[in-house]
Amino acid sequence: MRKKIVAANWKMHKIVAEARSYIQSLLVELGDETDVDVVLVPPFTLLQLCSEMVGESPAVKIGAQNMHPAMSGAFTGEISPQMLRDLFVRYVVVGHSERRALFGESDHFVGEKVRAAHEASLRPILCVGEKLEERAADRVHEVIDRQLAGGLEGIGPKEMQETIIAYEPVWAIGTGHNATPSQAQDVHSHIRAVIARLFDQATADRVRIQYGGSVKPDNAAELLRQPDIDGALVGGASLDPRSFAAIVKAARDAKA
Ligand code: PGA
């Protein structure tokens, strides 16, 4: 059984006071929930506060939204894996479609980040997903295969098992149009088959694959009941602690 993992991607939202009251509410909402891995992914400016506030909470871990693959150096404006570790960050999102589209990140660069994350003992959440025109042109598998090949290049089965994949169809992000459970399940099972081909079946069976793209409390349960959907990467609906907690509870209760 793969443990479900639900992450809150705050993107470029929230300042200190907002984060403080959010975490207070979330910890109350979640109580001692430990059946689901819960990851808060705030902007860099809030990582330290969030780490301190969740402290030893067994329920909630902290992730970053991005990082540079180098451990240090002349990269003005960037943040290194080592800096994240220093703030007790455990996860890092890499290759989000907004980074790919708005900041020109290539599959190769995303792969460098995945390798750097493992070197620093951070768990990467590698995002993949097709654009609407790619789906319309029946190119979903081709796009996913290319993103997985680039993103997973040079890692071994052990690192693969510690990598989380997030399938996020670009047309579903922030649009209110989530993939249907069967559309998502189709791609998730394809992703697992690709991992089995690149590594081996036992590894593929252990990798957790999140769905992301307009996940809300009212559609989460059905998505999370699909056999290859092992969690959610939540943007908009994660900004409110009650709605995010409702999605975590849906993950806890989901039986494939
Ligand atoms: P959304 O974003 O839930 O607002 O669609 C998901 C994401 O971009 O990770």
Coordinates of N, CA and C and ligand atoms in Angstrom, one line a residue, residues 9 11 96-98 127 168 172-176 212-216 233-238, ligand 1:
N9 N 0.5 23.7 -2.5 CA 1.4 24.7 -3.2 C 0.8 26.1 -3.2
K11 N 2.2 28.8 -4.1 CA 2.6 29.6 -5.2 C 3.1 31.0 -4.6
H96 N 7.6 22.5 -12.1 CA 6.2 22.9 -12.2 C 6.0 23.6 -13.6
S97 N 4.8 23.4 -14.1 CA 4.5 23.9 -15.5 C 4.7 25.4 -15.5
E98 N 4.5 26.1 -14.4 CA 4.7 27.6 -14.4 C 6.2 27.9 -14.6
C127 N 7.1 17.5 -11.4 CA 5.8 17.8 -12.1 C 5.9 17.5 -13.6
E168 N 0.2 16.9 -13.6 CA -0.6 18.1 -13.6 C -0.8 18.6 -15.0
A172 N -5.6 22.1 -16.7 CA -6.4 21.9 -15.5 C -5.9 22.8 -14.3
I173 N -4.8 23.4 -14.5 CA -4.2 24.2 -13.4 C -4.8 25.6 -13.3
G174 N -5.5 25.8 -12.2 CA -6.0 27.1 -11.9 C -7.2 27.4 -12.8
T175 N -7.8 26.5 -13.5 CA -8.9 26.8 -14.4 C -10.2 26.3 -13.9
G176 N -10.3 25.5 -12.8 CA -11.5 25.0 -12.3 C -12.0 23.7 -13.2
G212 N -2.5 16.8 -9.9 CA -2.7 18.2 -9.6 C -3.4 18.9 -10.7
G213 N -4.2 19.9 -10.4 CA -5.0 20.7 -11.4 C -6.4 20.8 -11.0
S214 N -6.7 21.9 -10.3 CA -8.1 22.2 -9.8 C -8.7 21.1 -8.9
V215 N -7.8 20.6 -8.0 CA -8.3 19.7 -7.0 C -9.0 20.5 -5.9
K216 N -10.2 20.1 -5.5 CA -11.0 20.8 -4.6 C -11.6 19.8 -3.6
L233 N -1.5 17.4 -5.5 CA -0.7 18.7 -5.4 C -1.8 19.8 -5.6
V234 N -2.0 20.5 -4.6 CA -3.2 21.4 -4.6 C -2.7 22.9 -4.6
G235 N -3.2 23.7 -5.5 CA -2.8 25.1 -5.6 C -3.9 25.9 -4.9
G236 N -4.8 26.4 -5.7 CA -5.9 27.4 -5.2 C -6.6 26.9 -3.9
A237 N -7.0 25.6 -3.9 CA -7.8 25.2 -2.8 C -6.9 24.9 -1.5
S238 N -5.6 25.1 -1.7 CA -4.8 24.9 -0.5 C -4.6 26.2 0.3
Ligands
PGA1 P1 -4.5 24.5 -8.8 O1 -2.9 24.4 -9.0 O2 -4.9 23.5 -7.7 O3 -4.8 25.9 -8.4 O4 -5.1 24.1 -10.1 C1 -2.2 23.2 -8.9 C2 -0.8 23.4 -9.1 O5 -0.4 24.3 -9.9 O6 0.1 22.8 -8.4

